[in-house]
Amino acid sequence: MTGLADIATQAGVSAATVSRVLNGKPGVAAATRQSVLAALDVLGYERPVRLRQRSAGLIGLIIPELENPIFPAFAQVIGEALTRQGYTPVLATQSPGGSTEDELTEMLVDHGVDGIIFVSGLHADTSADMGRYERLRGQGVPFVLINGFSEQVKAPFVSPDDRAAMKLALTHLASLGHRRIGLALGPVRFVPVQRKTEGFLTSMRELLSVPEGEARELIQHSLYSLEGGQAAASALLDRGCTAIVCASDMMALGAIRAARQRGLSVPEEVSVVGFDDSPLIAFTDPPLTTIRQPVTSMGQAAVRALLEEIGGTPAPHSEFVFLPELVVRGSTTAVRA
């Protein structure tokens, strides 16, 4: 483009920066990118198709599913926070056999969203290619990631403290006299699973003097679902566990079902702790003791970080970590003598 120098002068940046913007390269601040695009408009140049004007105020929100109530809870908090700031949330949900995260991202970018918030996406999967996020940054789309940290992705992350969550659960169960405490988790490759595992092993050693080798025998990986929790709990009950900590409330409901199928009562014979404190979980039978994920604080922090980035103040590549809290209800009690 012969007018590269003209555009650079108009925008008050170098020709190299103009070139980076026009070629969709990363490393340009959102405000600088806007200056270059504005200069194109002022000087009457056609914007490249992929840099066409974004629809005002659309923010994409990509979540894995709607069956687990924690994800609609995040969507509600984030949607309300965006609406208060004058933005319109666009909810995109993955489904088995349906759209992948990459397809949803492409669709949102094509619709000209101002930014994207990912909840429990591929960024949490240590086996996934993190290059997809660098490519997204190269397209000039700011984004924030919730639950699951990666050193390779230069973006703000928002997470609960999974290690602290395990310490809260185990401190509670140890105080009730439990020693054989099992942990039911999702697949090993996920960052929150790895962090909960670390927290569990540390707390078992510090609180109950259980060596790591023995504690690892009390960890069971499965799927983040009711059925997954049931399968994991069944294996842990075979190993003589009197209490089971689960990585989600859905898994905890599965664990209760596994206990009852064996004729064991909860909490009299098996104590169960969930994770999330998702809506309606206080009304299960028995009401579930769980670790409350600070969804409201996390969702609002994600929105703040994203809007700062859109406003031209790139958020640091850092992780905002929020402390969970233990909510004691009726699914835990003292171990039987």
mmCIF file of C-alpha atoms in Angstrom:
data_model
loop_
_atom_site.group_PDB
_atom_site.id
_atom_site.type_symbol
_atom_site.label_atom_id
_atom_site.label_comp_id
_atom_site.label_asym_id
_atom_site.label_seq_id
_atom_site.Cartn_x
_atom_site.Cartn_y
_atom_site.Cartn_z
ATOM 1 C CA MET A 1 0.000 0.000 0.000
ATOM 2 C CA THR A 2 1.672 3.216 -1.217
ATOM 3 C CA GLY A 3 -0.034 5.246 1.500
ATOM 4 C CA LEU A 4 1.592 3.371 4.389
ATOM 5 C CA ALA A 5 3.570 6.471 5.396
ATOM 6 C CA ASP A 6 0.432 8.668 5.110
ATOM 7 C CA ILE A 7 -1.521 6.338 7.362
ATOM 8 C CA ALA A 8 1.391 6.202 9.837
ATOM 9 C CA THR A 9 1.563 10.003 9.954
ATOM 10 C CA GLN A 10 -2.205 10.347 10.360
ATOM 11 C CA ALA A 11 -2.254 7.752 13.179
ATOM 12 C CA GLY A 12 0.910 9.056 14.828
ATOM 13 C CA VAL A 13 2.636 5.661 14.689
ATOM 14 C CA SER A 14 5.443 4.047 12.688
ATOM 15 C CA ALA A 15 4.912 2.512 9.252
ATOM 16 C CA ALA A 16 5.969 -0.822 10.775
ATOM 17 C CA THR A 17 3.092 -0.582 13.267
ATOM 18 C CA VAL A 18 0.641 0.175 10.449
ATOM 19 C CA SER A 19 1.944 -2.883 8.631
ATOM 20 C CA ARG A 20 1.463 -5.052 11.728
ATOM 21 C CA VAL A 21 -2.132 -3.899 12.113
ATOM 22 C CA LEU A 22 -3.004 -4.413 8.443
ATOM 23 C CA ASN A 23 -1.488 -7.897 8.495
ATOM 24 C CA GLY A 24 -3.207 -8.901 11.736
ATOM 25 C CA LYS A 25 0.039 -9.405 13.634
ATOM 26 C CA PRO A 26 0.132 -9.507 17.465
ATOM 27 C CA GLY A 27 1.957 -7.063 19.699
ATOM 28 C CA VAL A 28 -0.101 -3.946 19.000
ATOM 29 C CA ALA A 29 -2.111 -2.297 21.780
ATOM 30 C CA ALA A 30 -5.866 -2.114 21.201
ATOM 31 C CA ALA A 31 -5.816 1.718 21.314
ATOM 32 C CA THR A 32 -2.991 1.890 18.735
ATOM 33 C CA ARG A 33 -4.847 -0.544 16.486
ATOM 34 C CA GLN A 34 -7.928 1.694 16.683
ATOM 35 C CA SER A 35 -5.833 4.755 15.751
ATOM 36 C CA VAL A 36 -4.551 2.996 12.632
ATOM 37 C CA LEU A 37 -8.058 1.871 11.612
ATOM 38 C CA ALA A 38 -9.384 5.398 12.197
ATOM 39 C CA ALA A 39 -6.567 6.790 9.994
ATOM 40 C CA LEU A 40 -7.583 4.371 7.231
ATOM 41 C CA ASP A 41 -11.146 5.685 7.433
ATOM 42 C CA VAL A 42 -10.095 9.354 7.495
ATOM 43 C CA LEU A 43 -7.825 8.949 4.457
ATOM 44 C CA GLY A 44 -10.510 7.046 2.558
ATOM 45 C CA TYR A 45 -8.746 3.687 2.378
ATOM 46 C CA GLU A 46 -10.791 0.479 2.316
ATOM 47 C CA ARG A 47 -10.297 -1.557 5.482
ATOM 48 C CA PRO A 48 -9.118 -5.152 4.909
ATOM 49 C CA VAL A 49 -12.123 -7.473 5.330
ATOM 50 C CA ARG A 50 -10.867 -9.017 8.573
ATOM 51 C CA LEU A 51 -10.403 -5.545 10.067
ATOM 52 C CA ARG A 52 -13.850 -4.249 9.214
ATOM 53 C CA GLN A 53 -15.642 -2.260 11.883
ATOM 54 C CA ARG A 54 -16.680 -4.431 14.759
ATOM 55 C CA SER A 55 -20.293 -4.338 15.846
ATOM 56 C CA ALA A 56 -20.523 -1.926 18.747
ATOM 57 C CA GLY A 57 -20.710 -3.564 22.098
ATOM 58 C CA LEU A 58 -20.908 -7.297 21.362
ATOM 59 C CA ILE A 59 -18.912 -9.504 23.761
ATOM 60 C CA GLY A 60 -18.641 -13.245 23.182
ATOM 61 C CA LEU A 61 -18.908 -15.687 26.078
ATOM 62 C CA ILE A 62 -17.868 -19.270 25.351
ATOM 63 C CA ILE A 63 -18.811 -21.962 27.871
ATOM 64 C CA PRO A 64 -18.462 -25.756 27.616
ATOM 65 C CA GLU A 65 -22.045 -26.800 28.391
ATOM 66 C CA LEU A 66 -25.298 -25.818 30.075
ATOM 67 C CA GLU A 67 -26.041 -29.081 31.923
ATOM 68 C CA ASN A 68 -23.714 -28.312 34.816
ATOM 69 C CA PRO A 69 -25.430 -25.408 36.629
ATOM 70 C CA ILE A 70 -22.097 -23.685 37.401
ATOM 71 C CA PHE A 71 -21.789 -22.594 33.767
ATOM 72 C CA PRO A 72 -25.192 -20.865 33.506
ATOM 73 C CA ALA A 73 -24.281 -19.226 36.838
ATOM 74 C CA PHE A 74 -21.108 -17.785 35.285
ATOM 75 C CA ALA A 75 -23.065 -16.749 32.180
ATOM 76 C CA GLN A 76 -25.615 -14.885 34.289
ATOM 77 C CA VAL A 77 -23.027 -12.976 36.341
ATOM 78 C CA ILE A 78 -20.935 -12.082 33.295
ATOM 79 C CA GLY A 79 -23.991 -11.188 31.216
ATOM 80 C CA GLU A 80 -25.340 -8.859 33.905
ATOM 81 C CA ALA A 81 -21.939 -7.172 34.390
ATOM 82 C CA LEU A 82 -21.583 -6.603 30.632
ATOM 83 C CA THR A 83 -25.122 -5.274 30.279
ATOM 84 C CA ARG A 84 -24.529 -2.774 33.092
ATOM 85 C CA GLN A 85 -21.551 -1.459 31.113
ATOM 86 C CA GLY A 86 -23.625 -1.082 27.948
ATOM 87 C CA TYR A 87 -22.396 -4.229 26.181
ATOM 88 C CA THR A 88 -24.428 -7.074 24.724
ATOM 89 C CA PRO A 89 -23.282 -10.594 25.694
ATOM 90 C CA VAL A 90 -23.394 -13.286 22.999
ATOM 91 C CA LEU A 91 -23.508 -16.748 24.606
ATOM 92 C CA ALA A 92 -21.852 -19.547 22.642
ATOM 93 C CA THR A 93 -22.089 -23.069 24.051
ATOM 94 C CA GLN A 94 -20.135 -26.128 23.028
ATOM 95 C CA SER A 95 -21.982 -29.414 22.827
ATOM 96 C CA PRO A 96 -20.949 -33.000 22.081
ATOM 97 C CA GLY A 97 -20.938 -33.440 18.325
ATOM 98 C CA GLY A 98 -21.711 -29.730 17.942
ATOM 99 C CA SER A 99 -19.532 -26.658 17.537
ATOM 100 C CA THR A 100 -15.987 -26.739 18.879
ATOM 101 C CA GLU A 101 -14.377 -23.878 20.788
ATOM 102 C CA ASP A 102 -12.419 -22.925 17.661
ATOM 103 C CA GLU A 103 -15.566 -22.842 15.516
ATOM 104 C CA LEU A 104 -17.406 -20.732 18.095
ATOM 105 C CA THR A 105 -14.444 -18.353 18.338
ATOM 106 C CA GLU A 106 -14.334 -17.969 14.557
ATOM 107 C CA MET A 107 -18.079 -17.320 14.448
ATOM 108 C CA LEU A 108 -17.825 -14.630 17.148
ATOM 109 C CA VAL A 109 -14.862 -12.948 15.434
ATOM 110 C CA ASP A 110 -16.754 -12.983 12.121
ATOM 111 C CA HIS A 111 -19.628 -11.224 13.874
ATOM 112 C CA GLY A 112 -17.218 -8.511 14.992
ATOM 113 C CA VAL A 113 -17.289 -8.967 18.759
ATOM 114 C CA ASP A 114 -15.263 -6.470 20.790
ATOM 115 C CA GLY A 115 -13.824 -9.240 22.976
ATOM 116 C CA ILE A 116 -14.332 -12.803 24.212
ATOM 117 C CA ILE A 117 -14.487 -14.410 27.668
ATOM 118 C CA PHE A 118 -13.649 -18.129 27.767
ATOM 119 C CA VAL A 119 -14.911 -20.209 30.728
ATOM 120 C CA SER A 120 -13.198 -23.589 31.343
ATOM 121 C CA GLY A 121 -12.036 -23.746 27.725
ATOM 122 C CA LEU A 122 -9.103 -25.404 25.979
ATOM 123 C CA HIS A 123 -6.800 -23.029 27.889
ATOM 124 C CA ALA A 124 -7.405 -25.318 30.893
ATOM 125 C CA ASP A 125 -6.352 -28.430 28.918
ATOM 126 C CA THR A 126 -2.578 -28.969 29.130
ATOM 127 C CA SER A 127 -2.714 -31.207 26.032
ATOM 128 C CA ALA A 128 -4.298 -28.507 23.824
ATOM 129 C CA ASP A 129 -2.414 -26.261 21.392
ATOM 130 C CA MET A 130 -2.226 -22.794 22.958
ATOM 131 C CA GLY A 131 -1.311 -21.269 19.588
ATOM 132 C CA ARG A 132 -5.028 -20.713 18.924
ATOM 133 C CA TYR A 133 -5.041 -17.911 21.513
ATOM 134 C CA GLU A 134 -1.974 -16.220 20.029
ATOM 135 C CA ARG A 135 -3.693 -16.283 16.630
ATOM 136 C CA LEU A 136 -6.779 -14.715 18.181
ATOM 137 C CA ARG A 137 -4.618 -11.981 19.689
ATOM 138 C CA GLY A 138 -3.134 -11.441 16.226
ATOM 139 C CA GLN A 139 -6.631 -10.679 14.964
ATOM 140 C CA GLY A 140 -6.870 -7.845 17.477
ATOM 141 C CA VAL A 141 -9.561 -9.453 19.635
ATOM 142 C CA PRO A 142 -8.996 -8.994 23.404
ATOM 143 C CA PHE A 143 -9.932 -11.958 25.596
ATOM 144 C CA VAL A 144 -9.952 -13.149 29.204
ATOM 145 C CA LEU A 145 -9.835 -16.751 30.420
ATOM 146 C CA ILE A 146 -11.629 -18.195 33.461
ATOM 147 C CA ASN A 147 -10.529 -21.415 35.222
ATOM 148 C CA GLY A 148 -7.251 -22.825 33.948
ATOM 149 C CA PHE A 149 -3.911 -21.032 33.670
ATOM 150 C CA SER A 150 -1.273 -21.365 30.941
ATOM 151 C CA GLU A 151 2.153 -19.719 30.881
ATOM 152 C CA GLN A 152 1.965 -19.782 27.080
ATOM 153 C CA VAL A 153 -1.084 -17.516 26.764
ATOM 154 C CA LYS A 154 -0.461 -13.801 27.202
ATOM 155 C CA ALA A 155 -3.813 -12.753 28.638
ATOM 156 C CA PRO A 156 -5.526 -12.153 31.994
ATOM 157 C CA PHE A 157 -6.706 -15.302 33.799
ATOM 158 C CA VAL A 158 -9.305 -15.579 36.572
ATOM 159 C CA SER A 159 -9.305 -18.673 38.814
ATOM 160 C CA PRO A 160 -10.458 -19.986 42.173
ATOM 161 C CA ASP A 161 -7.671 -21.163 44.487
ATOM 162 C CA ASP A 162 -7.995 -24.923 43.925
ATOM 163 C CA ARG A 163 -5.241 -25.807 46.386
ATOM 164 C CA ALA A 164 -6.872 -23.751 49.150
ATOM 165 C CA ALA A 165 -10.196 -25.410 48.306
ATOM 166 C CA MET A 166 -8.750 -28.832 49.056
ATOM 167 C CA LYS A 167 -7.292 -27.616 52.336
ATOM 168 C CA LEU A 168 -10.706 -26.286 53.383
ATOM 169 C CA ALA A 169 -12.433 -29.586 52.560
ATOM 170 C CA LEU A 170 -9.812 -31.767 54.233
ATOM 171 C CA THR A 171 -9.572 -29.579 57.343
ATOM 172 C CA HIS A 172 -13.343 -29.959 57.750
ATOM 173 C CA LEU A 173 -13.339 -33.738 57.223
ATOM 174 C CA ALA A 174 -10.266 -34.294 59.409
ATOM 175 C CA SER A 175 -11.968 -32.373 62.230
ATOM 176 C CA LEU A 176 -14.833 -34.883 61.948
ATOM 177 C CA GLY A 177 -12.403 -37.779 62.431
ATOM 178 C CA HIS A 178 -12.100 -38.924 58.817
ATOM 179 C CA ARG A 179 -8.729 -40.290 57.749
ATOM 180 C CA ARG A 180 -9.434 -42.312 54.611
ATOM 181 C CA ILE A 181 -10.612 -39.440 52.466
ATOM 182 C CA GLY A 182 -10.996 -39.971 48.717
ATOM 183 C CA LEU A 183 -10.789 -37.401 45.915
ATOM 184 C CA ALA A 184 -12.979 -37.719 42.802
ATOM 185 C CA LEU A 185 -11.714 -35.630 39.889
ATOM 186 C CA GLY A 186 -12.000 -35.020 36.174
ATOM 187 C CA PRO A 187 -9.278 -35.991 33.645
ATOM 188 C CA VAL A 188 -5.620 -35.471 34.640
ATOM 189 C CA ARG A 189 -4.827 -33.107 31.738
ATOM 190 C CA PHE A 190 -6.862 -30.207 33.143
ATOM 191 C CA VAL A 191 -5.080 -27.488 35.150
ATOM 192 C CA PRO A 192 -7.751 -27.248 37.923
ATOM 193 C CA VAL A 193 -7.507 -31.047 38.363
ATOM 194 C CA GLN A 194 -3.725 -30.865 38.730
ATOM 195 C CA ARG A 195 -4.000 -28.044 41.251
ATOM 196 C CA LYS A 196 -6.655 -29.840 43.315
ATOM 197 C CA THR A 197 -4.459 -32.934 43.301
ATOM 198 C CA GLU A 198 -1.489 -30.918 44.609
ATOM 199 C CA GLY A 199 -3.661 -29.347 47.307
ATOM 200 C CA PHE A 200 -5.090 -32.736 48.309
ATOM 201 C CA LEU A 201 -1.684 -34.421 48.608
ATOM 202 C CA THR A 202 -0.233 -31.501 50.607
ATOM 203 C CA SER A 203 -3.217 -31.343 52.981
ATOM 204 C CA MET A 204 -3.324 -35.114 53.503
ATOM 205 C CA ARG A 205 0.350 -34.953 54.520
ATOM 206 C CA GLU A 206 0.091 -31.833 56.689
ATOM 207 C CA LEU A 207 -3.266 -32.521 58.363
ATOM 208 C CA LEU A 208 -3.285 -36.321 58.595
ATOM 209 C CA SER A 209 0.379 -37.322 58.135
ATOM 210 C CA VAL A 210 -0.624 -39.488 55.185
ATOM 211 C CA PRO A 211 2.408 -39.979 52.901
ATOM 212 C CA GLU A 212 2.051 -39.051 49.224
ATOM 213 C CA GLY A 213 2.171 -42.624 47.959
ATOM 214 C CA GLU A 214 -0.719 -43.645 50.209
ATOM 215 C CA ALA A 215 -2.700 -40.472 49.449
ATOM 216 C CA ARG A 216 -2.361 -41.016 45.684
ATOM 217 C CA GLU A 217 -4.153 -44.351 46.121
ATOM 218 C CA LEU A 218 -7.179 -42.345 47.291
ATOM 219 C CA ILE A 219 -7.448 -40.257 44.086
ATOM 220 C CA GLN A 220 -9.771 -41.358 41.291
ATOM 221 C CA HIS A 221 -10.072 -39.636 37.908
ATOM 222 C CA SER A 222 -13.298 -39.805 35.938
ATOM 223 C CA LEU A 223 -15.588 -37.415 34.032
ATOM 224 C CA TYR A 224 -17.025 -34.132 35.341
ATOM 225 C CA SER A 225 -20.558 -35.496 35.431
ATOM 226 C CA LEU A 226 -23.030 -37.239 37.683
ATOM 227 C CA GLU A 227 -22.109 -40.559 36.084
ATOM 228 C CA GLY A 228 -18.405 -39.746 36.412
ATOM 229 C CA GLY A 229 -18.807 -38.978 40.087
ATOM 230 C CA GLN A 230 -20.715 -42.209 40.606
ATOM 231 C CA ALA A 231 -17.986 -44.287 38.932
ATOM 232 C CA ALA A 232 -15.165 -42.533 40.826
ATOM 233 C CA ALA A 233 -16.932 -42.808 44.176
ATOM 234 C CA SER A 234 -17.629 -46.485 43.613
ATOM 235 C CA ALA A 235 -13.892 -47.106 43.139
ATOM 236 C CA LEU A 236 -13.047 -45.033 46.227
ATOM 237 C CA LEU A 237 -15.620 -46.835 48.383
ATOM 238 C CA ASP A 238 -13.946 -50.098 47.341
ATOM 239 C CA ARG A 239 -10.752 -48.661 48.862
ATOM 240 C CA GLY A 240 -12.460 -48.083 52.203
ATOM 241 C CA CYS A 241 -12.989 -44.322 52.039
ATOM 242 C CA THR A 242 -15.314 -42.908 54.700
ATOM 243 C CA ALA A 243 -15.433 -39.483 53.022
ATOM 244 C CA ILE A 244 -15.168 -38.313 49.407
ATOM 245 C CA VAL A 245 -14.268 -34.854 48.124
ATOM 246 C CA CYS A 246 -15.535 -34.214 44.595
ATOM 247 C CA ALA A 247 -14.287 -31.707 42.002
ATOM 248 C CA SER A 248 -17.814 -30.577 41.136
ATOM 249 C CA ASP A 249 -21.273 -30.647 42.684
ATOM 250 C CA MET A 250 -22.473 -32.850 39.829
ATOM 251 C CA MET A 251 -19.815 -35.426 40.685
ATOM 252 C CA ALA A 252 -20.833 -35.179 44.351
ATOM 253 C CA LEU A 253 -24.437 -36.041 43.481
ATOM 254 C CA GLY A 254 -23.078 -39.069 41.623
ATOM 255 C CA ALA A 255 -21.029 -40.015 44.690
ATOM 256 C CA ILE A 256 -24.148 -39.918 46.877
ATOM 257 C CA ARG A 257 -25.912 -42.149 44.377
ATOM 258 C CA ALA A 258 -22.968 -44.623 44.426
ATOM 259 C CA ALA A 259 -23.103 -44.791 48.240
ATOM 260 C CA ARG A 260 -26.845 -45.376 48.280
ATOM 261 C CA GLN A 261 -26.614 -48.120 45.670
ATOM 262 C CA ARG A 262 -24.469 -49.990 48.186
ATOM 263 C CA GLY A 263 -26.980 -49.399 50.954
ATOM 264 C CA LEU A 264 -24.741 -46.826 52.626
ATOM 265 C CA SER A 265 -26.356 -43.711 54.069
ATOM 266 C CA VAL A 266 -25.009 -40.197 53.518
ATOM 267 C CA PRO A 267 -23.658 -38.725 55.759
ATOM 268 C CA GLU A 268 -23.938 -41.365 58.506
ATOM 269 C CA GLU A 269 -21.712 -43.898 56.707
ATOM 270 C CA VAL A 270 -20.122 -41.793 53.960
ATOM 271 C CA SER A 271 -19.506 -38.034 54.017
ATOM 272 C CA VAL A 272 -19.498 -36.217 50.665
ATOM 273 C CA VAL A 273 -18.130 -32.741 49.799
ATOM 274 C CA GLY A 274 -18.825 -31.017 46.474
ATOM 275 C CA PHE A 275 -17.180 -28.127 44.663
ATOM 276 C CA ASP A 276 -18.884 -25.045 43.114
ATOM 277 C CA ASP A 277 -21.973 -24.446 45.284
ATOM 278 C CA SER A 278 -23.981 -24.247 42.100
ATOM 279 C CA PRO A 279 -27.623 -23.075 42.204
ATOM 280 C CA LEU A 280 -30.126 -25.404 43.927
ATOM 281 C CA ILE A 281 -27.377 -27.531 45.493
ATOM 282 C CA ALA A 282 -28.548 -26.435 48.970
ATOM 283 C CA PHE A 283 -31.830 -28.258 48.277
ATOM 284 C CA THR A 284 -30.500 -31.726 47.481
ATOM 285 C CA ASP A 285 -31.081 -34.701 49.796
ATOM 286 C CA PRO A 286 -29.096 -34.307 51.953
ATOM 287 C CA PRO A 287 -28.204 -30.623 51.358
ATOM 288 C CA LEU A 288 -24.646 -30.724 50.019
ATOM 289 C CA THR A 289 -21.594 -29.567 51.951
ATOM 290 C CA THR A 290 -19.470 -27.942 49.256
ATOM 291 C CA ILE A 291 -16.662 -25.526 48.430
ATOM 292 C CA ARG A 292 -18.223 -22.348 47.056
ATOM 293 C CA GLN A 293 -16.527 -21.081 43.932
ATOM 294 C CA PRO A 294 -16.669 -17.240 44.091
ATOM 295 C CA VAL A 295 -18.544 -16.973 40.782
ATOM 296 C CA THR A 296 -19.772 -13.395 41.239
ATOM 297 C CA SER A 297 -16.327 -11.972 42.085
ATOM 298 C CA MET A 298 -14.650 -14.024 39.355
ATOM 299 C CA GLY A 299 -17.164 -13.080 36.666
ATOM 300 C CA GLN A 300 -17.019 -9.392 37.512
ATOM 301 C CA ALA A 301 -13.196 -9.436 37.562
ATOM 302 C CA ALA A 302 -13.143 -11.073 34.118
ATOM 303 C CA VAL A 303 -15.448 -8.382 32.718
ATOM 304 C CA ARG A 304 -13.350 -5.588 34.278
ATOM 305 C CA ALA A 305 -10.116 -6.990 32.826
ATOM 306 C CA LEU A 306 -11.671 -7.391 29.375
ATOM 307 C CA LEU A 307 -13.171 -3.897 29.281
ATOM 308 C CA GLU A 308 -9.834 -2.395 30.364
ATOM 309 C CA GLU A 309 -8.185 -4.172 27.454
ATOM 310 C CA ILE A 310 -10.871 -2.989 25.029
ATOM 311 C CA GLY A 311 -10.375 0.523 26.401
ATOM 312 C CA GLY A 312 -6.716 0.465 25.445
ATOM 313 C CA THR A 313 -5.168 -0.551 28.771
ATOM 314 C CA PRO A 314 -3.881 -4.078 28.166
ATOM 315 C CA ALA A 315 -4.323 -6.157 31.310
ATOM 316 C CA PRO A 316 -1.129 -7.855 32.492
ATOM 317 C CA HIS A 317 -0.438 -11.498 31.721
ATOM 318 C CA SER A 318 -1.396 -12.489 35.210
ATOM 319 C CA GLU A 319 -3.783 -14.655 37.157
ATOM 320 C CA PHE A 320 -6.387 -13.183 39.472
ATOM 321 C CA VAL A 321 -6.903 -15.880 42.115
ATOM 322 C CA PHE A 322 -10.026 -15.869 44.285
ATOM 323 C CA LEU A 323 -10.400 -17.662 47.605
ATOM 324 C CA PRO A 324 -13.240 -20.184 47.791
ATOM 325 C CA GLU A 325 -15.176 -20.841 50.994
ATOM 326 C CA LEU A 326 -16.480 -23.945 52.721
ATOM 327 C CA VAL A 327 -20.270 -24.187 53.038
ATOM 328 C CA VAL A 328 -21.192 -26.861 55.599
ATOM 329 C CA ARG A 329 -24.581 -28.513 55.127
ATOM 330 C CA GLY A 330 -25.958 -31.982 55.694
ATOM 331 C CA SER A 331 -23.778 -34.326 53.602
ATOM 332 C CA THR A 332 -20.881 -34.485 56.109
ATOM 333 C CA THR A 333 -20.730 -35.699 59.687
ATOM 334 C CA ALA A 334 -18.343 -37.320 62.166
ATOM 335 C CA VAL A 335 -16.877 -40.667 61.177
ATOM 336 C CA ARG A 336 -18.421 -43.686 62.858
ATOM 337 C CA ALA A 337 -16.350 -45.045 65.692
#
